[in-house]
């Protein structure tokens, strides 16, 4: 459907970007002109594709390019963007998690799991535990992913 076509086009555009060293703005503008970044769901799908190939800088750029007149970032877009960050980029994922609350969104278990994974892959086990306890304070029920991530980090 539209989602798989958007993913294929997004991946193809990223290959073109890498090969031709074209600025990411050109890719985003290309997708917008083709109507492929017309809805909030389109951004979430594109962010997920960027996360799949660990293009964190492009994911952050795309997240910040969201806004009127197309779509403001929502919980799904923020969470999809967080998936781009791990290892040395864990502070960005953690910042996005905190930004969600500042923008009026209540991060859910999936968002916390993304933050846990980013901090865990960056060797920040203390932050993993802090986020785990923060989930309890917010009455969020951990799932299997949560427990596996916490155990792996510690």
PDB file of C-alpha atoms in Angstrom:
ATOM      1  CA  UNK A   1       0.000   0.000   0.000  1.00  0.00           C
ATOM      2  CA  UNK A   2       0.962   3.622   0.477  1.00  0.00           C
ATOM      3  CA  UNK A   3       3.115   2.803   3.491  1.00  0.00           C
ATOM      4  CA  UNK A   4       5.296   0.242   1.704  1.00  0.00           C
ATOM      5  CA  UNK A   5       5.628   2.540  -1.313  1.00  0.00           C
ATOM      6  CA  UNK A   6       6.671   5.375   0.989  1.00  0.00           C
ATOM      7  CA  UNK A   7       9.213   3.128   2.702  1.00  0.00           C
ATOM      8  CA  UNK A   8      10.659   1.992  -0.656  1.00  0.00           C
ATOM      9  CA  UNK A   9      10.825   5.551  -1.923  1.00  0.00           C
ATOM     10  CA  UNK A  10      12.355   6.724   1.341  1.00  0.00           C
ATOM     11  CA  UNK A  11      15.060   4.059   1.195  1.00  0.00           C
ATOM     12  CA  UNK A  12      15.716   4.737  -2.484  1.00  0.00           C
ATOM     13  CA  UNK A  13      15.945   8.464  -1.765  1.00  0.00           C
ATOM     14  CA  UNK A  14      18.413   7.787   1.013  1.00  0.00           C
ATOM     15  CA  UNK A  15      20.574   5.703  -1.329  1.00  0.00           C
ATOM     16  CA  UNK A  16      20.493   8.558  -3.827  1.00  0.00           C
ATOM     17  CA  UNK A  17      21.371  10.995  -1.056  1.00  0.00           C
ATOM     18  CA  UNK A  18      24.379   8.920  -0.014  1.00  0.00           C
ATOM     19  CA  UNK A  19      25.584   8.359  -3.575  1.00  0.00           C
ATOM     20  CA  UNK A  20      25.129  11.909  -4.800  1.00  0.00           C
ATOM     21  CA  UNK A  21      25.860  13.629  -1.466  1.00  0.00           C
ATOM     22  CA  UNK A  22      22.684  15.648  -1.902  1.00  0.00           C
ATOM     23  CA  UNK A  23      21.481  17.568   1.154  1.00  0.00           C
ATOM     24  CA  UNK A  24      18.698  15.927   3.104  1.00  0.00           C
ATOM     25  CA  UNK A  25      16.557  19.033   2.586  1.00  0.00           C
ATOM     26  CA  UNK A  26      16.414  18.135  -1.095  1.00  0.00           C
ATOM     27  CA  UNK A  27      15.138  14.640  -0.256  1.00  0.00           C
ATOM     28  CA  UNK A  28      12.502  16.000   2.158  1.00  0.00           C
ATOM     29  CA  UNK A  29      11.363  18.599  -0.385  1.00  0.00           C
ATOM     30  CA  UNK A  30      11.216  15.936  -3.094  1.00  0.00           C
ATOM     31  CA  UNK A  31       8.998  13.728  -0.904  1.00  0.00           C
ATOM     32  CA  UNK A  32       6.760  16.688  -0.029  1.00  0.00           C
ATOM     33  CA  UNK A  33       6.336  17.719  -3.683  1.00  0.00           C
ATOM     34  CA  UNK A  34       5.284  14.158  -4.507  1.00  0.00           C
ATOM     35  CA  UNK A  35       2.679  14.297  -1.731  1.00  0.00           C
ATOM     36  CA  UNK A  36       4.479  11.604   0.253  1.00  0.00           C
ATOM     37  CA  UNK A  37       4.912  13.764   3.348  1.00  0.00           C
ATOM     38  CA  UNK A  38       1.403  15.138   3.391  1.00  0.00           C
ATOM     39  CA  UNK A  39       0.108  13.520   6.581  1.00  0.00           C
ATOM     40  CA  UNK A  40       1.393  12.912  10.078  1.00  0.00           C
ATOM     41  CA  UNK A  41       1.418   9.152   9.387  1.00  0.00           C
ATOM     42  CA  UNK A  42       3.725   9.738   6.408  1.00  0.00           C
ATOM     43  CA  UNK A  43       6.276  11.383   8.691  1.00  0.00           C
ATOM     44  CA  UNK A  44       6.048   8.531  11.203  1.00  0.00           C
ATOM     45  CA  UNK A  45       6.614   5.993   8.420  1.00  0.00           C
ATOM     46  CA  UNK A  46       9.570   7.951   7.049  1.00  0.00           C
ATOM     47  CA  UNK A  47      11.031   8.289  10.562  1.00  0.00           C
ATOM     48  CA  UNK A  48      10.656   4.551  11.092  1.00  0.00           C
ATOM     49  CA  UNK A  49      12.493   3.909   7.817  1.00  0.00           C
ATOM     50  CA  UNK A  50      15.317   6.204   8.909  1.00  0.00           C
ATOM     51  CA  UNK A  51      15.482   4.414  12.254  1.00  0.00           C
ATOM     52  CA  UNK A  52      15.680   1.038  10.489  1.00  0.00           C
ATOM     53  CA  UNK A  53      18.897   2.146   8.779  1.00  0.00           C
ATOM     54  CA  UNK A  54      20.163   4.170  11.772  1.00  0.00           C
ATOM     55  CA  UNK A  55      20.268   7.536  10.027  1.00  0.00           C
ATOM     56  CA  UNK A  56      19.925   9.526  13.234  1.00  0.00           C
ATOM     57  CA  UNK A  57      20.864  12.963  11.909  1.00  0.00           C
ATOM     58  CA  UNK A  58      18.335  12.674   9.100  1.00  0.00           C
ATOM     59  CA  UNK A  59      15.700  11.408  11.536  1.00  0.00           C
ATOM     60  CA  UNK A  60      16.243  14.408  13.784  1.00  0.00           C
ATOM     61  CA  UNK A  61      16.116  16.751  10.800  1.00  0.00           C
ATOM     62  CA  UNK A  62      12.871  15.208   9.589  1.00  0.00           C
ATOM     63  CA  UNK A  63      11.314  15.423  13.062  1.00  0.00           C
ATOM     64  CA  UNK A  64      12.152  19.121  13.309  1.00  0.00           C
ATOM     65  CA  UNK A  65      10.920  19.752   9.771  1.00  0.00           C
ATOM     66  CA  UNK A  66       7.430  18.694  10.838  1.00  0.00           C
ATOM     67  CA  UNK A  67       5.018  21.484  11.513  1.00  0.00           C
ATOM     68  CA  UNK A  68       2.372  23.630   9.931  1.00  0.00           C
ATOM     69  CA  UNK A  69       0.904  23.437   7.408  1.00  0.00           C
ATOM     70  CA  UNK A  70       1.457  19.660   7.230  1.00  0.00           C
ATOM     71  CA  UNK A  71       1.553  18.168  10.699  1.00  0.00           C
ATOM     72  CA  UNK A  72       2.883  18.848  14.154  1.00  0.00           C
ATOM     73  CA  UNK A  73       4.855  15.978  15.670  1.00  0.00           C
ATOM     74  CA  UNK A  74       2.740  13.648  17.796  1.00  0.00           C
ATOM     75  CA  UNK A  75       3.526  10.787  20.158  1.00  0.00           C
ATOM     76  CA  UNK A  76       3.986   8.354  17.264  1.00  0.00           C
ATOM     77  CA  UNK A  77       6.357  10.669  15.384  1.00  0.00           C
ATOM     78  CA  UNK A  78       8.433  11.388  18.488  1.00  0.00           C
ATOM     79  CA  UNK A  79       8.643   7.676  19.302  1.00  0.00           C
ATOM     80  CA  UNK A  80       9.587   6.780  15.728  1.00  0.00           C
ATOM     81  CA  UNK A  81      12.329   9.417  15.796  1.00  0.00           C
ATOM     82  CA  UNK A  82      13.672   8.066  19.090  1.00  0.00           C
ATOM     83  CA  UNK A  83      14.320   4.735  17.405  1.00  0.00           C
ATOM     84  CA  UNK A  84      17.047   6.444  15.341  1.00  0.00           C
ATOM     85  CA  UNK A  85      19.204   7.050  18.377  1.00  0.00           C
ATOM     86  CA  UNK A  86      21.398   4.619  20.228  1.00  0.00           C
ATOM     87  CA  UNK A  87      24.995   4.244  21.254  1.00  0.00           C
ATOM     88  CA  UNK A  88      26.604   7.669  21.424  1.00  0.00           C
ATOM     89  CA  UNK A  89      23.352   9.403  20.450  1.00  0.00           C
ATOM     90  CA  UNK A  90      21.450   8.271  23.558  1.00  0.00           C
ATOM     91  CA  UNK A  91      21.264  11.858  24.933  1.00  0.00           C
ATOM     92  CA  UNK A  92      19.175  12.865  21.915  1.00  0.00           C
ATOM     93  CA  UNK A  93      16.686  10.026  22.483  1.00  0.00           C
ATOM     94  CA  UNK A  94      16.459  10.971  26.149  1.00  0.00           C
ATOM     95  CA  UNK A  95      15.900  14.634  25.218  1.00  0.00           C
ATOM     96  CA  UNK A  96      13.091  13.688  22.830  1.00  0.00           C
ATOM     97  CA  UNK A  97      11.470  11.586  25.555  1.00  0.00           C
ATOM     98  CA  UNK A  98      11.534  14.564  27.928  1.00  0.00           C
ATOM     99  CA  UNK A  99      10.398  16.934  25.162  1.00  0.00           C
ATOM    100  CA  UNK A 100       7.252  14.850  24.637  1.00  0.00           C
ATOM    101  CA  UNK A 101       6.015  15.769  28.100  1.00  0.00           C
ATOM    102  CA  UNK A 102       6.873  19.409  27.496  1.00  0.00           C
ATOM    103  CA  UNK A 103       4.738  19.320  24.343  1.00  0.00           C
ATOM    104  CA  UNK A 104       1.763  17.877  26.232  1.00  0.00           C
ATOM    105  CA  UNK A 105       2.190  14.218  25.308  1.00  0.00           C
ATOM    106  CA  UNK A 106       2.303  11.460  27.885  1.00  0.00           C
ATOM    107  CA  UNK A 107       5.011   9.047  26.743  1.00  0.00           C
ATOM    108  CA  UNK A 108       3.669   5.498  26.615  1.00  0.00           C
ATOM    109  CA  UNK A 109       5.433   2.170  27.196  1.00  0.00           C
ATOM    110  CA  UNK A 110       6.681   2.092  23.598  1.00  0.00           C
ATOM    111  CA  UNK A 111       8.252   5.547  23.958  1.00  0.00           C
ATOM    112  CA  UNK A 112       9.922   4.559  27.223  1.00  0.00           C
ATOM    113  CA  UNK A 113      11.143   1.328  25.633  1.00  0.00           C
ATOM    114  CA  UNK A 114      12.823   3.394  22.900  1.00  0.00           C
ATOM    115  CA  UNK A 115      14.485   5.556  25.546  1.00  0.00           C
ATOM    116  CA  UNK A 116      15.541   2.474  27.508  1.00  0.00           C
ATOM    117  CA  UNK A 117      17.018   0.879  24.372  1.00  0.00           C
ATOM    118  CA  UNK A 118      18.932   4.030  23.415  1.00  0.00           C
ATOM    119  CA  UNK A 119      20.383   4.463  26.893  1.00  0.00           C
ATOM    120  CA  UNK A 120      21.133   0.745  27.155  1.00  0.00           C
ATOM    121  CA  UNK A 121      22.998   0.661  23.844  1.00  0.00           C
ATOM    122  CA  UNK A 122      24.983   3.666  25.045  1.00  0.00           C
ATOM    123  CA  UNK A 123      26.076   1.825  28.186  1.00  0.00           C
ATOM    124  CA  UNK A 124      23.995   4.082  30.453  1.00  0.00           C
ATOM    125  CA  UNK A 125      22.598   1.424  32.789  1.00  0.00           C
ATOM    126  CA  UNK A 126      21.931   3.968  35.542  1.00  0.00           C
ATOM    127  CA  UNK A 127      19.655   5.926  33.219  1.00  0.00           C
ATOM    128  CA  UNK A 128      17.960   2.704  32.149  1.00  0.00           C
ATOM    129  CA  UNK A 129      17.075   2.032  35.769  1.00  0.00           C
ATOM    130  CA  UNK A 130      15.972   5.638  36.302  1.00  0.00           C
ATOM    131  CA  UNK A 131      13.650   5.448  33.280  1.00  0.00           C
ATOM    132  CA  UNK A 132      12.328   2.089  34.454  1.00  0.00           C
ATOM    133  CA  UNK A 133      11.410   3.564  37.837  1.00  0.00           C
ATOM    134  CA  UNK A 134       9.971   6.664  36.151  1.00  0.00           C
ATOM    135  CA  UNK A 135       7.611   4.372  34.247  1.00  0.00           C
ATOM    136  CA  UNK A 136       6.346   2.999  37.560  1.00  0.00           C
ATOM    137  CA  UNK A 137       5.831   6.533  38.887  1.00  0.00           C
ATOM    138  CA  UNK A 138       3.692   7.256  35.828  1.00  0.00           C
ATOM    139  CA  UNK A 139       1.674   4.062  36.326  1.00  0.00           C
ATOM    140  CA  UNK A 140       2.916   2.519  33.077  1.00  0.00           C
ATOM    141  CA  UNK A 141       2.991  -1.261  33.015  1.00  0.00           C
ATOM    142  CA  UNK A 142       6.292  -2.614  31.696  1.00  0.00           C
ATOM    143  CA  UNK A 143       6.068  -5.225  28.959  1.00  0.00           C
ATOM    144  CA  UNK A 144       8.417  -8.013  27.864  1.00  0.00           C
ATOM    145  CA  UNK A 145      10.469  -5.559  25.797  1.00  0.00           C
ATOM    146  CA  UNK A 146      10.898  -3.327  28.832  1.00  0.00           C
ATOM    147  CA  UNK A 147      12.122  -6.144  31.051  1.00  0.00           C
ATOM    148  CA  UNK A 148      14.475  -7.540  28.391  1.00  0.00           C
ATOM    149  CA  UNK A 149      15.970  -4.107  27.767  1.00  0.00           C
ATOM    150  CA  UNK A 150      16.493  -3.428  31.473  1.00  0.00           C
ATOM    151  CA  UNK A 151      18.060  -6.833  32.099  1.00  0.00           C
ATOM    152  CA  UNK A 152      20.339  -6.494  29.041  1.00  0.00           C
ATOM    153  CA  UNK A 153      21.509  -3.041  30.119  1.00  0.00           C
ATOM    154  CA  UNK A 154      22.326  -4.098  33.656  1.00  0.00           C
TER     155      UNK A 154
END
